[in-house]
Short mmCIF file of C-alpha atoms and ligand atoms in Angstrom, two decimals:
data_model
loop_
_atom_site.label_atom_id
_atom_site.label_comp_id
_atom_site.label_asym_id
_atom_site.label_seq_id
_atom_site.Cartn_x
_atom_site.Cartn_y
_atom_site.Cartn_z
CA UNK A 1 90.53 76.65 -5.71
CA UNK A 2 93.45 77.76 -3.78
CA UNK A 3 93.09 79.27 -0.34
CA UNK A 4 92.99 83.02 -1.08
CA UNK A 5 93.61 83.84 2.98
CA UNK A 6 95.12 80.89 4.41
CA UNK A 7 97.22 83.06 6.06
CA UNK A 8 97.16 81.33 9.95
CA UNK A 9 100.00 79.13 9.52
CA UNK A 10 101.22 76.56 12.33
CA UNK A 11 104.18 77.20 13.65
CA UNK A 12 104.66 73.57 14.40
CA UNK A 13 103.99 71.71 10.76
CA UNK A 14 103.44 74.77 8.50
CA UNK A 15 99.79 74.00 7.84
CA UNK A 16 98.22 76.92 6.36
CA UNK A 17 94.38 77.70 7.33
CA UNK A 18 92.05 80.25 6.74
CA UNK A 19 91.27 81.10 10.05
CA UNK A 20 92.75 80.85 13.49
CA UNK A 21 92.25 77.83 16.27
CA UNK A 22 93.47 76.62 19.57
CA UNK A 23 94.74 73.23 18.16
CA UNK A 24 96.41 72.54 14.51
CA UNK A 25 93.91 70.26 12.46
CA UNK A 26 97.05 68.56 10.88
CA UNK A 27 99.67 67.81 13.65
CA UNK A 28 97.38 67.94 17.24
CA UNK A 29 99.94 70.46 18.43
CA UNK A 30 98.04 73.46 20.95
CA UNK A 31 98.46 77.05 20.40
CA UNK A 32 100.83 76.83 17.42
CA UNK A 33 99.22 78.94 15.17
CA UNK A 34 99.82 82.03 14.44
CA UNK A 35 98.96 84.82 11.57
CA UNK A 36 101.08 85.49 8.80
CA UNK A 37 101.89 87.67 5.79
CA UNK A 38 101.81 85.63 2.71
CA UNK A 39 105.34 85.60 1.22
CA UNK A 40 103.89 86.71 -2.13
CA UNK A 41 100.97 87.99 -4.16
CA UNK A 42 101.16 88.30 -7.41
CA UNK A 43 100.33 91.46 -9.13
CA UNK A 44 96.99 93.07 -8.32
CA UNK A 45 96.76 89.36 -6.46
CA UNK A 46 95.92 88.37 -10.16
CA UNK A 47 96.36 83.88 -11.01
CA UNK A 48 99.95 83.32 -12.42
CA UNK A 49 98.23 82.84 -15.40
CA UNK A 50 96.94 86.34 -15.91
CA UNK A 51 100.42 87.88 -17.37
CA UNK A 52 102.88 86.38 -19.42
CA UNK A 53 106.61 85.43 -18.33
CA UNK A 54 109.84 84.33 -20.28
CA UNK A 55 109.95 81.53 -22.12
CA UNK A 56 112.43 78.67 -20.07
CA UNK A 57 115.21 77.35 -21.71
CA UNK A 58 114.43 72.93 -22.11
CA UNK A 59 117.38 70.69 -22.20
CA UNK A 60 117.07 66.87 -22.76
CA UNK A 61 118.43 64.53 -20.25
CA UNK A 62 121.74 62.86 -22.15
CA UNK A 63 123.50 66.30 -21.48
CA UNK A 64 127.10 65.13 -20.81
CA UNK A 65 127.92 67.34 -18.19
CA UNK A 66 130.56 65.54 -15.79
CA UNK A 67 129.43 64.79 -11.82
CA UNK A 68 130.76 67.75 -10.10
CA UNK A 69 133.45 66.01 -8.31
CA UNK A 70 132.90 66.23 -4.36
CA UNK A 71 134.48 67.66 -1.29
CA UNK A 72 135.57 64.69 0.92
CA UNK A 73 136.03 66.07 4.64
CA UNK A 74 138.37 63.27 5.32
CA UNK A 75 135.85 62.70 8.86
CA UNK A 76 134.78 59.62 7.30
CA UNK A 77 131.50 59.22 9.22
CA UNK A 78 130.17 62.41 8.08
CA UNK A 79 131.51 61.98 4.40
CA UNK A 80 129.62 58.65 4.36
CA UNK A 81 126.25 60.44 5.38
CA UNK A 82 126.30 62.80 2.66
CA UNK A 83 127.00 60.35 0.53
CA UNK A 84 130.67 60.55 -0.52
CA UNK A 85 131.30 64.07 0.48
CA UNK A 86 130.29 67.22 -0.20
CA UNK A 87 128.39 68.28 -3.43
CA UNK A 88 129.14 71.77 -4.84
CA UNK A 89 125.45 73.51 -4.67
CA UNK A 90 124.00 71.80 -2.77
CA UNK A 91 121.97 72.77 0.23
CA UNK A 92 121.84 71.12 3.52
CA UNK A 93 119.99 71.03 6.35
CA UNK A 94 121.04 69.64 10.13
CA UNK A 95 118.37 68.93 12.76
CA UNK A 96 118.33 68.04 15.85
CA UNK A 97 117.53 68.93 19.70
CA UNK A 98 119.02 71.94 20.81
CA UNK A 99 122.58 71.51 22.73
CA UNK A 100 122.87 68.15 21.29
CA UNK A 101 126.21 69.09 19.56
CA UNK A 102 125.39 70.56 15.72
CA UNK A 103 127.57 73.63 16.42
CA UNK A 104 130.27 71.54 17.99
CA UNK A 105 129.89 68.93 14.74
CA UNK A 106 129.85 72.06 12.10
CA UNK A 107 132.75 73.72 13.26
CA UNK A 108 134.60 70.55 13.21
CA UNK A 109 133.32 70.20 9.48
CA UNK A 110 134.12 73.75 8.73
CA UNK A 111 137.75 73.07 9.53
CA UNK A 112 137.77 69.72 7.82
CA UNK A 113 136.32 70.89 4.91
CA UNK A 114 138.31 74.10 4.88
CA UNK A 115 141.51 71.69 5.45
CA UNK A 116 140.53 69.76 2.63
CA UNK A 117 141.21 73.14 0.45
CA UNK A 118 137.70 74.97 0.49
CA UNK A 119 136.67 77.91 1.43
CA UNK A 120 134.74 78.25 4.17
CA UNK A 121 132.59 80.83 6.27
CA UNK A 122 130.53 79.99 9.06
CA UNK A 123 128.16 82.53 9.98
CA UNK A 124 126.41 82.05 13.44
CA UNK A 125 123.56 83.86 14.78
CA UNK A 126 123.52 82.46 18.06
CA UNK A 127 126.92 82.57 19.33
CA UNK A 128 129.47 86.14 19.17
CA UNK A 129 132.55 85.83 17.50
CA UNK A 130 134.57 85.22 20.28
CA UNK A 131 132.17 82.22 21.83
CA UNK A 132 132.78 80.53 18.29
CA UNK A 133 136.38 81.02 18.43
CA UNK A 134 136.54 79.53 22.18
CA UNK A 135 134.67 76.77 21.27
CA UNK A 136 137.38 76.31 18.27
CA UNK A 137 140.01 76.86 20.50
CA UNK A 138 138.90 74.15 23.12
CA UNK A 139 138.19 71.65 19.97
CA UNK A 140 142.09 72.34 18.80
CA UNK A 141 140.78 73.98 15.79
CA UNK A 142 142.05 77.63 16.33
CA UNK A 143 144.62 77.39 13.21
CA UNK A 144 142.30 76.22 10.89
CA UNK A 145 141.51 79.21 7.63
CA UNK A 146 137.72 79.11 8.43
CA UNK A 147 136.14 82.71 8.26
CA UNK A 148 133.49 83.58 10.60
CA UNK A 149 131.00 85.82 10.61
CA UNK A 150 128.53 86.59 13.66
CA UNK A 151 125.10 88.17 11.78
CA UNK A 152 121.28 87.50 11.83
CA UNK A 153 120.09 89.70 8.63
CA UNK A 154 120.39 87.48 5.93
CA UNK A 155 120.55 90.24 3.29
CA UNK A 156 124.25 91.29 4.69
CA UNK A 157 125.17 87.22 4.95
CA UNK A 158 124.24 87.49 0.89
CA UNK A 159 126.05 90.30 -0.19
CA UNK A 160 129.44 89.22 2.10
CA UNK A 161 129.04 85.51 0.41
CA UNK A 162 128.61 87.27 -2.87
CA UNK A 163 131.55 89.40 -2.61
CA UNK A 164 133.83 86.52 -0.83
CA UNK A 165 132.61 83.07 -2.95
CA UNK A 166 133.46 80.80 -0.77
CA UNK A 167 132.87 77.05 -1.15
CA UNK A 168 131.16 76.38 1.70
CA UNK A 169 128.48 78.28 3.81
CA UNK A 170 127.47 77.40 7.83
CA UNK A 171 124.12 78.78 8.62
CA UNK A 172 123.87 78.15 12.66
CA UNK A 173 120.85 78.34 12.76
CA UNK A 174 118.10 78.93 10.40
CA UNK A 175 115.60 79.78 12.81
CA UNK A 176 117.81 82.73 14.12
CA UNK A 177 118.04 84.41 10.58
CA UNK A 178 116.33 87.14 10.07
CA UNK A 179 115.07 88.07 5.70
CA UNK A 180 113.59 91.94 6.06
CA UNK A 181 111.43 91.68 2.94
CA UNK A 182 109.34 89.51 5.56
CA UNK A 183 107.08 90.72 8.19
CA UNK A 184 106.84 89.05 10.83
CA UNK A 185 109.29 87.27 13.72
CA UNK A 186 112.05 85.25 13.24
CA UNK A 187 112.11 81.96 14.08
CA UNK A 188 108.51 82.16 12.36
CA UNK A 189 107.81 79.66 9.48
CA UNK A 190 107.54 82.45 7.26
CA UNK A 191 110.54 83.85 7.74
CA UNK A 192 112.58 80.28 7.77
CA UNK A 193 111.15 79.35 5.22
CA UNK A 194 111.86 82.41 3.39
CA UNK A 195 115.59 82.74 4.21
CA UNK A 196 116.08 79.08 3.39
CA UNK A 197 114.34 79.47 0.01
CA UNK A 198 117.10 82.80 -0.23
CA UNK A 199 119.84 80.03 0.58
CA UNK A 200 119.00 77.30 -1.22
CA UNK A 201 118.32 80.02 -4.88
CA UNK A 202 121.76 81.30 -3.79
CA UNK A 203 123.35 77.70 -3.54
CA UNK A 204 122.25 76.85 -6.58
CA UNK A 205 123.12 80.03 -8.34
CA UNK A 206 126.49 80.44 -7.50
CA UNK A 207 127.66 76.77 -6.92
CA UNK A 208 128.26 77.58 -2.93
CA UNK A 209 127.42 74.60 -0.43
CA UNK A 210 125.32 75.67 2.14
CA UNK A 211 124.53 73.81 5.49
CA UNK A 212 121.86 75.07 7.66
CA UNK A 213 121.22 73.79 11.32
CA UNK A 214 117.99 73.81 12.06
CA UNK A 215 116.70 73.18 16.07
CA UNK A 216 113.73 70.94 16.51
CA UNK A 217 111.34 71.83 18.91
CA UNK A 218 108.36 70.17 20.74
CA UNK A 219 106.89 73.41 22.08
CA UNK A 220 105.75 74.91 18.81
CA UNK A 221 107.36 78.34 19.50
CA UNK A 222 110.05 78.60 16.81
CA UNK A 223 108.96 76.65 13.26
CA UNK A 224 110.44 73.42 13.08
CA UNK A 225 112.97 72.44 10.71
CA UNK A 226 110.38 70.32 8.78
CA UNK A 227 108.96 73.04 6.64
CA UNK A 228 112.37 73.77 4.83
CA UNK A 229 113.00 70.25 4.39
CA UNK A 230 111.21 69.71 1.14
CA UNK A 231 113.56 72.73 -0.35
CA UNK A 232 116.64 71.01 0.10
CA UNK A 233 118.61 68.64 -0.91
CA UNK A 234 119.65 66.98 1.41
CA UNK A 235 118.65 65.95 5.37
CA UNK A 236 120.83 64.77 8.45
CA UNK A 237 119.34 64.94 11.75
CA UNK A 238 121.65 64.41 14.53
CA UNK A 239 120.15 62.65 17.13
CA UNK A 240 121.56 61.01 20.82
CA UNK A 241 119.94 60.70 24.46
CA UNK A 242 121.07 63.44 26.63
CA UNK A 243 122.59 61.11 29.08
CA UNK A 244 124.71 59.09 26.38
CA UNK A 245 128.13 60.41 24.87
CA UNK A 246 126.63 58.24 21.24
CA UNK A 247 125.25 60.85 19.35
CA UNK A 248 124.00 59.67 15.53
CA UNK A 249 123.88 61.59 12.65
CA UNK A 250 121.14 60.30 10.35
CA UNK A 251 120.43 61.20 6.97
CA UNK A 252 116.65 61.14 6.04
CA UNK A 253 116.79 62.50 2.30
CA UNK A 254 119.59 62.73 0.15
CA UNK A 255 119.32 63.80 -3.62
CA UNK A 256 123.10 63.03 -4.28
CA UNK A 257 123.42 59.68 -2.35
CA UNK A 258 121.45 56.49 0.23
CA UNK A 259 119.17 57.94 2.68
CA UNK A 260 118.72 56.27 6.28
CA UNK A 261 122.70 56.31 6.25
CA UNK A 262 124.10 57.00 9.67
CA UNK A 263 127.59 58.30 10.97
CA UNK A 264 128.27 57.61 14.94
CA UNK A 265 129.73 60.20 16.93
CA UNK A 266 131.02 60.04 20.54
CA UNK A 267 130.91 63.49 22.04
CA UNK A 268 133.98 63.87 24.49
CA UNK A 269 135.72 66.72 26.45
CA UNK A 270 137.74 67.88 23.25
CA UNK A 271 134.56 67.67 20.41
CA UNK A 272 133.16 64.81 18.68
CA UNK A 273 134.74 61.96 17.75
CA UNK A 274 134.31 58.96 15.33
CA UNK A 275 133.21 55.87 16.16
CA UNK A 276 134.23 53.65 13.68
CA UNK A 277 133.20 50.52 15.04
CA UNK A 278 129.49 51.32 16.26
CA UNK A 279 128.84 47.31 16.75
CA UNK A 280 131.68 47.17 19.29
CA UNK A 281 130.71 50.17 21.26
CA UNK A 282 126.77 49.43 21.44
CA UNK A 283 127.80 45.92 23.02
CA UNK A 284 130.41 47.20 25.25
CA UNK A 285 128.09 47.74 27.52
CA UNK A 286 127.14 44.28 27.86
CA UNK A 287 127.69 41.46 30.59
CA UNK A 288 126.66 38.06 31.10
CA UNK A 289 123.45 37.51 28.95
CA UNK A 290 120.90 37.77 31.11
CA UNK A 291 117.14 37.38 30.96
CA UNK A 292 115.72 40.27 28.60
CA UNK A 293 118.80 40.77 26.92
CA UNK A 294 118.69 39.92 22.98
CA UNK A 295 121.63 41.37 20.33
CA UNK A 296 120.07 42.09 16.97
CA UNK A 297 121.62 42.36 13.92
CA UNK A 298 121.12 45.36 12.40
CA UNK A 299 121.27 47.40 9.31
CA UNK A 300 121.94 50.92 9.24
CA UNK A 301 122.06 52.55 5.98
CA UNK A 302 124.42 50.62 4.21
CA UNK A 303 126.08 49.12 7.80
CA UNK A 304 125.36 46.67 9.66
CA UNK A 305 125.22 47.37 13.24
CA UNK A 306 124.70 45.25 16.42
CA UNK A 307 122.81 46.61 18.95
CA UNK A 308 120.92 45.05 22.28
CA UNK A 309 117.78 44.80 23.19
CA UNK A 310 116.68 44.60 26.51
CA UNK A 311 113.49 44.04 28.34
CA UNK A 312 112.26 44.13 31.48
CA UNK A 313 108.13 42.20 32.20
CA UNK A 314 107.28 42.41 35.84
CA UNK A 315 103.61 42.01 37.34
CA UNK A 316 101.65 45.66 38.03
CA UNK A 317 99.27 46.08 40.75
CA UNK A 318 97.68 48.77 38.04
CA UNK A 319 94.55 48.15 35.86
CA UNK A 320 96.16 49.53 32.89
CA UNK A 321 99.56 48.37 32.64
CA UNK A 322 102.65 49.73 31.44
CA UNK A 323 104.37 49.84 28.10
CA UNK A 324 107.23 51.86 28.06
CA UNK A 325 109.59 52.09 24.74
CA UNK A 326 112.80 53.65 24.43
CA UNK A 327 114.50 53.02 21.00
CA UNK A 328 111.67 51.73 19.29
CA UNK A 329 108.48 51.98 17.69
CA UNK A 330 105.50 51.62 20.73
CA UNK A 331 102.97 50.71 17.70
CA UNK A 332 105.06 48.18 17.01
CA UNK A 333 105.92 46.91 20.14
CA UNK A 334 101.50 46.11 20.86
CA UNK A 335 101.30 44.66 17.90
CA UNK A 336 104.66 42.00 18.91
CA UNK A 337 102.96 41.92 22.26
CA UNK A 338 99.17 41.08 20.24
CA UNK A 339 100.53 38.55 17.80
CA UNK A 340 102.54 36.63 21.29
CA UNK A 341 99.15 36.07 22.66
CA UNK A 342 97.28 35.62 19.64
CA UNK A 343 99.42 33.20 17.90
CA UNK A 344 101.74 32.03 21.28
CA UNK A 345 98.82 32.16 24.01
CA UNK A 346 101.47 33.97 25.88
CA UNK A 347 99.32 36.72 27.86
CA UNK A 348 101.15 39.72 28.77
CA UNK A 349 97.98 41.10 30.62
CA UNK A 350 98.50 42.58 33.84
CA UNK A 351 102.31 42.79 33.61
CA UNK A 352 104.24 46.12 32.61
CA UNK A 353 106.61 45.78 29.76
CA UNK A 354 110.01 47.95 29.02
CA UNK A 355 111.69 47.77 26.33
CA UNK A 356 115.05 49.54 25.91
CA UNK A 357 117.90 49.51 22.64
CA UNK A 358 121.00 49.92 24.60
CA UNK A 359 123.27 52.82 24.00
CA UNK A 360 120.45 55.67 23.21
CA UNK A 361 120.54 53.82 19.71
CA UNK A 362 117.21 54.16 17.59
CA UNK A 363 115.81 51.37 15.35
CA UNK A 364 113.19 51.61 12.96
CA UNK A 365 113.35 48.12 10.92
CA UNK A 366 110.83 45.61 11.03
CA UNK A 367 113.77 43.21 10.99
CA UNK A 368 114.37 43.96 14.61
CA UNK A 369 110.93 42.07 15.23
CA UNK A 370 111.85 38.77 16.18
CA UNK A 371 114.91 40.21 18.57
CA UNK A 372 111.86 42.38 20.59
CA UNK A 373 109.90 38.96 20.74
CA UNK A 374 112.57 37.14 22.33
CA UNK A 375 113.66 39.91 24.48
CA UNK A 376 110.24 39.83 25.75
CA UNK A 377 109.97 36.21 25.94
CA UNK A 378 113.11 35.81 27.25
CA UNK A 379 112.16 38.38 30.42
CA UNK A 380 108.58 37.05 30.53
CA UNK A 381 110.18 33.26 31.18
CA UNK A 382 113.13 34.64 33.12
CA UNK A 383 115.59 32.48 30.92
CA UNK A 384 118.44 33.95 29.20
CA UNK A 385 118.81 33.55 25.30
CA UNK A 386 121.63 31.08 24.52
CA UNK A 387 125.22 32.84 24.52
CA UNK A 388 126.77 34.44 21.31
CA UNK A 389 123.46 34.29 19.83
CA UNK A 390 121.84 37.18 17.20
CA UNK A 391 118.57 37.53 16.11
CA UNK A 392 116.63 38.97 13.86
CA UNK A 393 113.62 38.61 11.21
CA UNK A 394 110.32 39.86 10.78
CA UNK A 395 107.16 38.98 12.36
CA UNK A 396 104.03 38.72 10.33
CA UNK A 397 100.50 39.23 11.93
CA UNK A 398 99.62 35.62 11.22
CA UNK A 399 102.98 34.78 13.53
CA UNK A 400 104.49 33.44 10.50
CA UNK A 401 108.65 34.86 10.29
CA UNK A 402 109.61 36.54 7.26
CA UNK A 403 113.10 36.36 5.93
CA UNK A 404 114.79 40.16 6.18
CA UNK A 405 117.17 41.74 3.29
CA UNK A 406 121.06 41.45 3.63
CA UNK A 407 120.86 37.81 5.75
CA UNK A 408 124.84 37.61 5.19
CA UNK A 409 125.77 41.05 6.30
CA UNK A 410 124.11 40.94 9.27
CA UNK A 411 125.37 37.57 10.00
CA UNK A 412 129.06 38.40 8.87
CA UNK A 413 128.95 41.08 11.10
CA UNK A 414 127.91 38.82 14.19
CA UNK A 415 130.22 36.48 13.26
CA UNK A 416 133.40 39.50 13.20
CA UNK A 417 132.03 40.41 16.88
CA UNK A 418 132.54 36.59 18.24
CA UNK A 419 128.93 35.78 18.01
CA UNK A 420 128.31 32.00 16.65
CA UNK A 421 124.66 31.32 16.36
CA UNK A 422 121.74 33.27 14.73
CA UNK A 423 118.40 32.60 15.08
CA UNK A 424 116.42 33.83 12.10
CA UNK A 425 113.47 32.73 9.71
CA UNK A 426 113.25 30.31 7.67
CA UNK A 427 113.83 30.48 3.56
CA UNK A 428 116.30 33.31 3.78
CA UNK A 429 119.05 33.92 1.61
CA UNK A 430 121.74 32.52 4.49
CA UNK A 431 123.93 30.27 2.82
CA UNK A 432 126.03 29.43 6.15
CA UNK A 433 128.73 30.96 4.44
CA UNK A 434 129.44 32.97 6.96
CA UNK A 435 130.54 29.71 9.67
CA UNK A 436 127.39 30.73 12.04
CA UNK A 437 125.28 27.94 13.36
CA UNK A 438 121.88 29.01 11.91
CA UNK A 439 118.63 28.28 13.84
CA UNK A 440 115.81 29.25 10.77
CA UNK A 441 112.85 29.08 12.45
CA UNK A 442 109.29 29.36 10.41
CA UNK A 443 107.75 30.86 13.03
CA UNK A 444 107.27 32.30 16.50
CA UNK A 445 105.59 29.27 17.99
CA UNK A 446 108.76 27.65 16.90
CA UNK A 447 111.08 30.59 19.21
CA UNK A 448 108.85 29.71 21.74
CA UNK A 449 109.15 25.92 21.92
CA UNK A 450 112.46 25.55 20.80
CA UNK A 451 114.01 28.20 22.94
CA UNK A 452 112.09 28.90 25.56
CA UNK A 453 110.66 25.67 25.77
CA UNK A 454 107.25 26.79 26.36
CA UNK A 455 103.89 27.77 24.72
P1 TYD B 1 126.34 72.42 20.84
O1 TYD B 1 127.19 72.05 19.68
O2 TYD B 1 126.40 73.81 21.33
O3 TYD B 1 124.82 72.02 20.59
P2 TYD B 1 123.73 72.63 19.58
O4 TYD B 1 124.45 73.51 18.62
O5 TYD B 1 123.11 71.41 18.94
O6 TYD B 1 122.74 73.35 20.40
O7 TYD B 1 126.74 71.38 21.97
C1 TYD B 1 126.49 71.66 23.26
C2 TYD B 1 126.84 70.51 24.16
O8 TYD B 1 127.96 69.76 23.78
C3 TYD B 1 127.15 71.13 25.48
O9 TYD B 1 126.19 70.64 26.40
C4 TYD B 1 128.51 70.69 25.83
C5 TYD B 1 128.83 69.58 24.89
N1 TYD B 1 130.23 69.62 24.45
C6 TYD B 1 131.10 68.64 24.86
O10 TYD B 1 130.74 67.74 25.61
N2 TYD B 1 132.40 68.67 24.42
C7 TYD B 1 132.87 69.64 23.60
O11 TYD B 1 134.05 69.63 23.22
C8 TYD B 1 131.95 70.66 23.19
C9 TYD B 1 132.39 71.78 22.28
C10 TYD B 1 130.65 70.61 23.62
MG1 MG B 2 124.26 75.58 18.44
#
């Protein structure tokens, strides 16, 4: 039976309960919940059931209705992360950290798109008119025919859109939208939820895109973007590291196209720009190998991408010592550090270990395995990895190396970027096509003998 009064909803995850507490039950998060109007009863709170509706008109699925052709915003990177471009009605959303650059990247994309012949209106919440139009003036976009549109009450952003059709909508940002039907605060789940429920009916009803930016918070205090994301059809996150200029925008779902695609962004004095090579500029960083330092070959999306790894394994005077993780999965990283000393008898007790993707890059592939166990090995032994050398492959609890999909992209990729040996498992689809020297190892007691010569 359904919750009749789970009406204490946290503001954090959007887990409804039926009565209030200190700490959410579903995401650990402390004084997020709050109480809320339910967004609907039915009449005299009656089961759907109870009264009839309309019949719904069925279709079968060989209608021949031609692919809506798409918007392409000519900024390549973003046109690859929504899969080709933009889809007619279809709804957005953009995530990320506050002041990590969504405004500055969906004005740019306002003016692309509106460039590229639609029309556009970006309606902020957060910024007056004349802070939008600096900002467009300082990114050299003052000429371009975007209309904007500085308003919080939703109702009056649906009745101008009505009366103005344009192609494309810019919500910055959800959470500042305010739907009056709905008591309570906004920024509240229930009212972004509600207003992008009102967005997404009234992309799909009249065939307008519509992009909302959504801010991600830790605090709990305005609802995260995750409670819209399951009414959309599509989400980017744009992520970066404060101190970086990289900034990465990431799709997680995407009804019309590959998720886990990602567009690199640099963000300079005069707005984002493209970074078409992402291998080149993750490396540029880079010196003289030295001890620690491991380049894996990476895919994103449908991209490879070369990125380093670095560690860093020095002795702690502590009882508990250190595992710090930038870049990477910390899970993941204990169980590398478990199977080394299981399978390796390499101890890492009583030493700290950091572990750091260069570049404020994220990775989240298991592939990247074998790169983290020689970057550790590497920095636990104090010897450097052999030059030009990638690495990647999987690492299996039993210390066993499993092969990794797209062998020949990654290694193509190394090979384009002057690298000449790989060291991967064994029994992968390399053919050697590529001209690398191939070291296929079968696993990580062979790393550790072969290349760091001990055990
Ligand atoms: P903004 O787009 O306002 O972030 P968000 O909408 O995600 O909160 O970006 C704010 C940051 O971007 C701000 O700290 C300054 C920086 N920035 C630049 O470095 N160059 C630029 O051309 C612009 C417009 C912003
Ligand atoms: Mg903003």
């Amino acid at each position: 039976m359904a919750k009749a009064s789970a009406n204490f909803v946290c503001q954090s995850c959007g887990n409804a309960t039926s009565k209030w507490s200190g700490r959410c039950d579903a995401c650990g998060e402390w004084n997020t919940i709050t109480e809320e109007v339910p967004l609907s009863q039915g009449p005299g709170g009656k089961t759907l059931g109870a009264t009839r509706g309309r019949k719904v008109a069925l279709s079968d699925l060989a209608t021949t209705e031609a692919a809506p052709p798409r918007t392409a915003s000519r900024i390549d990177e973003l046109d690859r992360v929504l899969g080709g471009g933009l889809v007619p009605g279809s709804a957005i959303l953009v995530g990320g950290d506050p002041g990590i650059g969504k405004s500055t990247l969906l004005l740019q994309a306002a003016a692309a798109f509106a460039r590229a012949g639609q029309k556009v209106i970006y309606a902020s919440g957060e910024e007056a008119r004349a802070q939008v139009r600096m900002r467009a003036q300082r990114l050299g976009l003052g000429e371009a025919p975007v209309q904007l549109a500085a308003e919080t009450n939703l109702r009056d952003i649906l009745t101008t859109l009505e009366a103005e059709k344009p192609g494309l909508v810019i919500v910055d940002s959800i959470q500042t939208m305010w739907v009056d039907n709905v008591a309570s605060a906004p920024g509240s789940v229930a009212q972004v939820r509600a207003a992008a429920h009102e967005l997404t009916t009234f992309a799909k009803r009249h065939g307008t895109s519509v992009i909302m930016v959504g801010h991600v918070t830790k605090d709990g205090q305005i609802a995260g973007p995750r409670v819209v994301e399951h009414m959309v059809d599509t989400v980017l996150y744009f992520e970066g590291e404060r101190g970086h200029q990289f900034r990465i925008l990431r799709s997680v779902k995407n009804r019309f196209g590959p998720a886990d695609e990602i567009g690199v962004f640099e963000m300079t004095g005069g707005g984002l720009a493209e970074v078409l090579n992402p291998s080149a500029l993750f490396l540029s960083e880079r010196g003289t190998p030295a001890p620690g330092s491991v380049v894996f070959s990476g895919i994103e999306g449908t991209r490879p991408v070369l990125v380093e790894f670095q560690a860093l394994v020095a002795p702690t005077p502590q009882s508990q010592p250190r595992r710090s993780v930038v870049g990477w999965d910390g899970g993941r990283l204990a169980m590398i550090l478990a199977v080394l000393e299981a399978r390796c008898g390499i101890p890492f007790a009583g030493l700290d270990v950091y572990l750091n993707v260069a570049g404020g890059m994220k990775i989240n592939e298991p592939a990247a395995d074998l790169a983290v166990a020689a970057a550790l090995l590497s920095a636990r032994e104090d010897i450097a990895v052999p030059p030009e050398t990638v690495v990647f492959g999987e690492i299996s609890l039993s210390g066993a190396l499993r092969p990794v999909g797209q062998t020949e992209n990654r290694l193509k990729e190394a090979q384009k970027l002057g690298f000449s040996n790989a060291i991967l498992p064994k029994g992968g689809k390399a053919t050697g096509k590529s001209g690398m020297s191939l070291s296929q190892m079968p696993d990580l007691v062979t790393l550790v003998g072969e290349v760091f010569g001990a055990g």
